[in-house]
Amino acid sequence: MKRLTPRDITAMKGGDKFACLTAYDTQTARLLDEAGIPLLLVGDSVGTTLLGFDNTLPVTLDDMIRHGAAVVRGAQRAVVVLDMPFMTYQASLEQALLNCGRALQETGCQAVKIEGGAFRAPVIQALVQNGIPVLAHIGLTPQSIQILGHRVQGRGEEAANQLLDDARAVTQAGAFAVVVETVPAELGARATQAVPVPVIGIGAGPDCDGQILVVNDILGLSGDFHAKFVKRYADLAPQISAAAATYLAEVQSGAFPGPEHSYT
Ligand code: KIV
């Protein structure tokens, strides 16, 4: 099967709306890929979803490379984007180039995602000029949680204009698409109108070109607290608990393993 490319994602601008998801492991990536999801993000949300941290800041490049390579092994068609973790691209252009280059070389992913608006444009430009496709991420950027908190971004005309400037700047720098997180729906629509590449919203309203959500959230694996923008499409947590409890009971009662699970 032919794999999509970042250019294919850019070409989706203004066409049918599309859905993206995070993925962190081979088996889930295979299922999401088979479902037709065109872009899988190996999000640094792996820190909160799989690794038990309170936020994404402790995630390392080695963590991301391990999970990124696993996702690439599972997905045959989807573009796989690796989220660059905190402090792997902020310190200098050289640091960004070396770390993003390592991400592509060691995982086989097609692109990286980095957070930040207009001030990040020089990094995006350097990456793209050196052959590394970039998915930009503006609005509520989780690696700035200590500064931004969980607040909706872009409220008020000044903040809205800043967000639109950010969208234009990262696009002019060469980003193939832009994730816009946690902004009023009306601003998500304006950002989508403002740039020639797809805007992929997460909590940015219905008018973006695409949407992205965290896979554990849509599957009901993230506990009771979740952001307003999350919709659960399955409720797997009780099913997993029930399966584990039944297994435990069957082992205790001797019902498992039966003859069909035993070697002669
Ligand atoms: O890390 C992540 O999962 C993300 C998405 C929520 C966009 O950045």
PDB file of N, CA and C in Angstrom, residues 1-55:
ATOM      1  N   MET A   1       0.848  -1.213   0.000  1.00  0.00           N
ATOM      2  CA  MET A   1       0.000   0.000   0.000  1.00  0.00           C
ATOM      3  C   MET A   1       0.879   1.257   0.000  1.00  0.00           C
ATOM      4  N   LYS A   2       0.482   2.240  -0.816  1.00  0.00           N
ATOM      5  CA  LYS A   2       1.306   3.444  -0.927  1.00  0.00           C
ATOM      6  C   LYS A   2       1.058   4.346   0.289  1.00  0.00           C
ATOM      7  N   ARG A   3       2.161   4.829   0.863  1.00  0.00           N
ATOM      8  CA  ARG A   3       2.016   5.693   2.034  1.00  0.00           C
ATOM      9  C   ARG A   3       1.746   7.134   1.609  1.00  0.00           C
ATOM     10  N   LEU A   4       0.821   7.765   2.334  1.00  0.00           N
ATOM     11  CA  LEU A   4       0.575   9.186   2.111  1.00  0.00           C
ATOM     12  C   LEU A   4       1.811   9.982   2.509  1.00  0.00           C
ATOM     13  N   THR A   5       1.898  11.203   2.027  1.00  0.00           N
ATOM     14  CA  THR A   5       3.033  12.070   2.356  1.00  0.00           C
ATOM     15  C   THR A   5       2.508  13.375   2.964  1.00  0.00           C
ATOM     16  N   PRO A   6       3.375  14.142   3.592  1.00  0.00           N
ATOM     17  CA  PRO A   6       2.939  15.460   4.071  1.00  0.00           C
ATOM     18  C   PRO A   6       2.349  16.318   2.951  1.00  0.00           C
ATOM     19  N   ARG A   7       2.861  16.179   1.745  1.00  0.00           N
ATOM     20  CA  ARG A   7       2.286  16.944   0.613  1.00  0.00           C
ATOM     21  C   ARG A   7       0.846  16.529   0.353  1.00  0.00           C
ATOM     22  N   ASP A   8       0.551  15.243   0.519  1.00  0.00           N
ATOM     23  CA  ASP A   8      -0.846  14.796   0.358  1.00  0.00           C
ATOM     24  C   ASP A   8      -1.733  15.453   1.409  1.00  0.00           C
ATOM     25  N   ILE A   9      -1.215  15.617   2.605  1.00  0.00           N
ATOM     26  CA  ILE A   9      -2.011  16.272   3.668  1.00  0.00           C
ATOM     27  C   ILE A   9      -2.238  17.731   3.278  1.00  0.00           C
ATOM     28  N   THR A  10      -1.186  18.405   2.807  1.00  0.00           N
ATOM     29  CA  THR A  10      -1.357  19.803   2.376  1.00  0.00           C
ATOM     30  C   THR A  10      -2.427  19.904   1.282  1.00  0.00           C
ATOM     31  N   ALA A  11      -2.439  18.919   0.389  1.00  0.00           N
ATOM     32  CA  ALA A  11      -3.396  18.955  -0.735  1.00  0.00           C
ATOM     33  C   ALA A  11      -4.839  18.774  -0.263  1.00  0.00           C
ATOM     34  N   MET A  12      -5.032  18.374   0.982  1.00  0.00           N
ATOM     35  CA  MET A  12      -6.397  18.194   1.504  1.00  0.00           C
ATOM     36  C   MET A  12      -7.035  19.526   1.907  1.00  0.00           C
ATOM     37  N   LYS A  13      -6.267  20.620   1.838  1.00  0.00           N
ATOM     38  CA  LYS A  13      -6.795  21.939   2.193  1.00  0.00           C
ATOM     39  C   LYS A  13      -8.071  22.229   1.412  1.00  0.00           C
ATOM     40  N   GLY A  14      -9.109  22.589   2.172  1.00  0.00           N
ATOM     41  CA  GLY A  14     -10.346  23.001   1.530  1.00  0.00           C
ATOM     42  C   GLY A  14     -11.167  21.871   0.938  1.00  0.00           C
ATOM     43  N   GLY A  15     -10.678  20.619   1.034  1.00  0.00           N
ATOM     44  CA  GLY A  15     -11.440  19.480   0.502  1.00  0.00           C
ATOM     45  C   GLY A  15     -12.322  18.884   1.587  1.00  0.00           C
ATOM     46  N   ASP A  16     -12.517  17.565   1.510  1.00  0.00           N
ATOM     47  CA  ASP A  16     -13.304  16.908   2.562  1.00  0.00           C
ATOM     48  C   ASP A  16     -12.585  17.050   3.902  1.00  0.00           C
ATOM     49  N   LYS A  17     -13.358  17.208   4.943  1.00  0.00           N
ATOM     50  CA  LYS A  17     -12.737  17.297   6.273  1.00  0.00           C
ATOM     51  C   LYS A  17     -12.119  15.945   6.620  1.00  0.00           C
ATOM     52  N   PHE A  18     -11.011  15.974   7.360  1.00  0.00           N
ATOM     53  CA  PHE A  18     -10.335  14.720   7.686  1.00  0.00           C
ATOM     54  C   PHE A  18     -10.033  14.643   9.178  1.00  0.00           C
ATOM     55  N   ALA A  19      -9.863  13.406   9.653  1.00  0.00           N
ATOM     56  CA  ALA A  19      -9.663  13.152  11.085  1.00  0.00           C
ATOM     57  C   ALA A  19      -8.293  12.544  11.337  1.00  0.00           C
ATOM     58  N   CYS A  20      -7.581  13.082  12.316  1.00  0.00           N
ATOM     59  CA  CYS A  20      -6.265  12.569  12.700  1.00  0.00           C
ATOM     60  C   CYS A  20      -6.347  12.088  14.150  1.00  0.00           C
ATOM     61  N   LEU A  21      -5.442  11.199  14.519  1.00  0.00           N
ATOM     62  CA  LEU A  21      -5.399  10.708  15.897  1.00  0.00           C
ATOM     63  C   LEU A  21      -3.952  10.564  16.340  1.00  0.00           C
ATOM     64  N   THR A  22      -3.750  10.536  17.639  1.00  0.00           N
ATOM     65  CA  THR A  22      -2.445  10.153  18.149  1.00  0.00           C
ATOM     66  C   THR A  22      -2.348   8.630  18.130  1.00  0.00           C
ATOM     67  N   ALA A  23      -1.116   8.133  18.141  1.00  0.00           N
ATOM     68  CA  ALA A  23      -0.868   6.697  18.290  1.00  0.00           C
ATOM     69  C   ALA A  23       0.498   6.555  18.947  1.00  0.00           C
ATOM     70  N   TYR A  24       0.643   5.461  19.709  1.00  0.00           N
ATOM     71  CA  TYR A  24       1.901   5.299  20.456  1.00  0.00           C
ATOM     72  C   TYR A  24       2.506   3.903  20.303  1.00  0.00           C
ATOM     73  N   ASP A  25       1.748   2.979  19.685  1.00  0.00           N
ATOM     74  CA  ASP A  25       2.229   1.593  19.622  1.00  0.00           C
ATOM     75  C   ASP A  25       1.815   0.960  18.300  1.00  0.00           C
ATOM     76  N   THR A  26       2.442  -0.159  17.986  1.00  0.00           N
ATOM     77  CA  THR A  26       2.250  -0.798  16.679  1.00  0.00           C
ATOM     78  C   THR A  26       0.818  -1.287  16.478  1.00  0.00           C
ATOM     79  N   GLN A  27       0.262  -1.975  17.472  1.00  0.00           N
ATOM     80  CA  GLN A  27      -1.054  -2.589  17.270  1.00  0.00           C
ATOM     81  C   GLN A  27      -2.133  -1.535  17.064  1.00  0.00           C
ATOM     82  N   THR A  28      -2.113  -0.495  17.904  1.00  0.00           N
ATOM     83  CA  THR A  28      -3.122   0.559  17.757  1.00  0.00           C
ATOM     84  C   THR A  28      -2.921   1.286  16.432  1.00  0.00           C
ATOM     85  N   ALA A  29      -1.676   1.554  16.075  1.00  0.00           N
ATOM     86  CA  ALA A  29      -1.407   2.246  14.807  1.00  0.00           C
ATOM     87  C   ALA A  29      -1.982   1.448  13.643  1.00  0.00           C
ATOM     88  N   ARG A  30      -1.825   0.125  13.696  1.00  0.00           N
ATOM     89  CA  ARG A  30      -2.348  -0.719  12.604  1.00  0.00           C
ATOM     90  C   ARG A  30      -3.862  -0.563  12.496  1.00  0.00           C
ATOM     91  N   LEU A  31      -4.546  -0.581  13.632  1.00  0.00           N
ATOM     92  CA  LEU A  31      -6.014  -0.468  13.628  1.00  0.00           C
ATOM     93  C   LEU A  31      -6.460   0.901  13.102  1.00  0.00           C
ATOM     94  N   LEU A  32      -5.797   1.950  13.549  1.00  0.00           N
ATOM     95  CA  LEU A  32      -6.185   3.303  13.116  1.00  0.00           C
ATOM     96  C   LEU A  32      -5.898   3.487  11.629  1.00  0.00           C
ATOM     97  N   ASP A  33      -4.790   2.919  11.199  1.00  0.00           N
ATOM     98  CA  ASP A  33      -4.415   2.984   9.785  1.00  0.00           C
ATOM     99  C   ASP A  33      -5.458   2.249   8.943  1.00  0.00           C
ATOM    100  N   GLU A  34      -5.852   1.056   9.400  1.00  0.00           N
ATOM    101  CA  GLU A  34      -6.841   0.272   8.647  1.00  0.00           C
ATOM    102  C   GLU A  34      -8.192   0.989   8.619  1.00  0.00           C
ATOM    103  N   ALA A  35      -8.457   1.800   9.648  1.00  0.00           N
ATOM    104  CA  ALA A  35      -9.720   2.563   9.682  1.00  0.00           C
ATOM    105  C   ALA A  35      -9.691   3.748   8.722  1.00  0.00           C
ATOM    106  N   GLY A  36      -8.511   4.042   8.165  1.00  0.00           N
ATOM    107  CA  GLY A  36      -8.423   5.102   7.154  1.00  0.00           C
ATOM    108  C   GLY A  36      -7.965   6.449   7.675  1.00  0.00           C
ATOM    109  N   ILE A  37      -7.490   6.502   8.912  1.00  0.00           N
ATOM    110  CA  ILE A  37      -6.990   7.777   9.448  1.00  0.00           C
ATOM    111  C   ILE A  37      -5.733   8.166   8.657  1.00  0.00           C
ATOM    112  N   PRO A  38      -5.710   9.351   8.031  1.00  0.00           N
ATOM    113  CA  PRO A  38      -4.593   9.666   7.129  1.00  0.00           C
ATOM    114  C   PRO A  38      -3.325  10.178   7.813  1.00  0.00           C
ATOM    115  N   LEU A  39      -3.456  10.649   9.064  1.00  0.00           N
ATOM    116  CA  LEU A  39      -2.269  11.185   9.758  1.00  0.00           C
ATOM    117  C   LEU A  39      -2.284  10.702  11.202  1.00  0.00           C
ATOM    118  N   LEU A  40      -1.215  10.018  11.585  1.00  0.00           N
ATOM    119  CA  LEU A  40      -1.058   9.568  12.969  1.00  0.00           C
ATOM    120  C   LEU A  40       0.050  10.390  13.604  1.00  0.00           C
ATOM    121  N   LEU A  41      -0.271  11.001  14.735  1.00  0.00           N
ATOM    122  CA  LEU A  41       0.718  11.788  15.471  1.00  0.00           C
ATOM    123  C   LEU A  41       1.209  10.975  16.653  1.00  0.00           C
ATOM    124  N   VAL A  42       2.516  10.723  16.682  1.00  0.00           N
ATOM    125  CA  VAL A  42       3.107  10.124  17.876  1.00  0.00           C
ATOM    126  C   VAL A  42       3.292  11.290  18.839  1.00  0.00           C
ATOM    127  N   GLY A  43       2.260  11.562  19.612  1.00  0.00           N
ATOM    128  CA  GLY A  43       2.236  12.755  20.449  1.00  0.00           C
ATOM    129  C   GLY A  43       3.102  12.592  21.688  1.00  0.00           C
ATOM    130  N   ASP A  44       3.656  13.722  22.146  1.00  0.00           N
ATOM    131  CA  ASP A  44       4.351  13.633  23.439  1.00  0.00           C
ATOM    132  C   ASP A  44       3.323  13.478  24.566  1.00  0.00           C
ATOM    133  N   SER A  45       2.027  13.477  24.190  1.00  0.00           N
ATOM    134  CA  SER A  45       0.991  13.083  25.142  1.00  0.00           C
ATOM    135  C   SER A  45       1.194  11.637  25.600  1.00  0.00           C
ATOM    136  N   VAL A  46       2.110  10.915  24.954  1.00  0.00           N
ATOM    137  CA  VAL A  46       2.494   9.595  25.474  1.00  0.00           C
ATOM    138  C   VAL A  46       2.910   9.700  26.948  1.00  0.00           C
ATOM    139  N   GLY A  47       3.417  10.864  27.324  1.00  0.00           N
ATOM    140  CA  GLY A  47       3.842  11.068  28.721  1.00  0.00           C
ATOM    141  C   GLY A  47       2.688  10.944  29.692  1.00  0.00           C
ATOM    142  N   THR A  48       1.526  11.492  29.323  1.00  0.00           N
ATOM    143  CA  THR A  48       0.370  11.433  30.230  1.00  0.00           C
ATOM    144  C   THR A  48      -0.479  10.193  29.971  1.00  0.00           C
ATOM    145  N   THR A  49      -0.569   9.756  28.711  1.00  0.00           N
ATOM    146  CA  THR A  49      -1.462   8.633  28.418  1.00  0.00           C
ATOM    147  C   THR A  49      -0.852   7.294  28.820  1.00  0.00           C
ATOM    148  N   LEU A  50       0.418   7.066  28.460  1.00  0.00           N
ATOM    149  CA  LEU A  50       1.017   5.748  28.686  1.00  0.00           C
ATOM    150  C   LEU A  50       2.042   5.722  29.805  1.00  0.00           C
ATOM    151  N   LEU A  51       2.696   6.861  30.055  1.00  0.00           N
ATOM    152  CA  LEU A  51       3.843   6.819  30.978  1.00  0.00           C
ATOM    153  C   LEU A  51       3.523   7.339  32.369  1.00  0.00           C
ATOM    154  N   GLY A  52       2.323   7.868  32.585  1.00  0.00           N
ATOM    155  CA  GLY A  52       1.900   8.212  33.946  1.00  0.00           C
ATOM    156  C   GLY A  52       2.391   9.544  34.475  1.00  0.00           C
ATOM    157  N   PHE A  53       2.931  10.413  33.603  1.00  0.00           N
ATOM    158  CA  PHE A  53       3.345  11.745  34.069  1.00  0.00           C
ATOM    159  C   PHE A  53       2.140  12.680  34.131  1.00  0.00           C
ATOM    160  N   ASP A  54       2.298  13.801  34.866  1.00  0.00           N
ATOM    161  CA  ASP A  54       1.219  14.789  34.979  1.00  0.00           C
ATOM    162  C   ASP A  54       1.117  15.665  33.735  1.00  0.00           C
ATOM    163  N   ASN A  55       2.231  15.828  33.032  1.00  0.00           N
ATOM    164  CA  ASN A  55       2.227  16.640  31.815  1.00  0.00           C
ATOM    165  C   ASN A  55       3.284  16.068  30.866  1.00  0.00           C
TER     166      ASN A  55
END
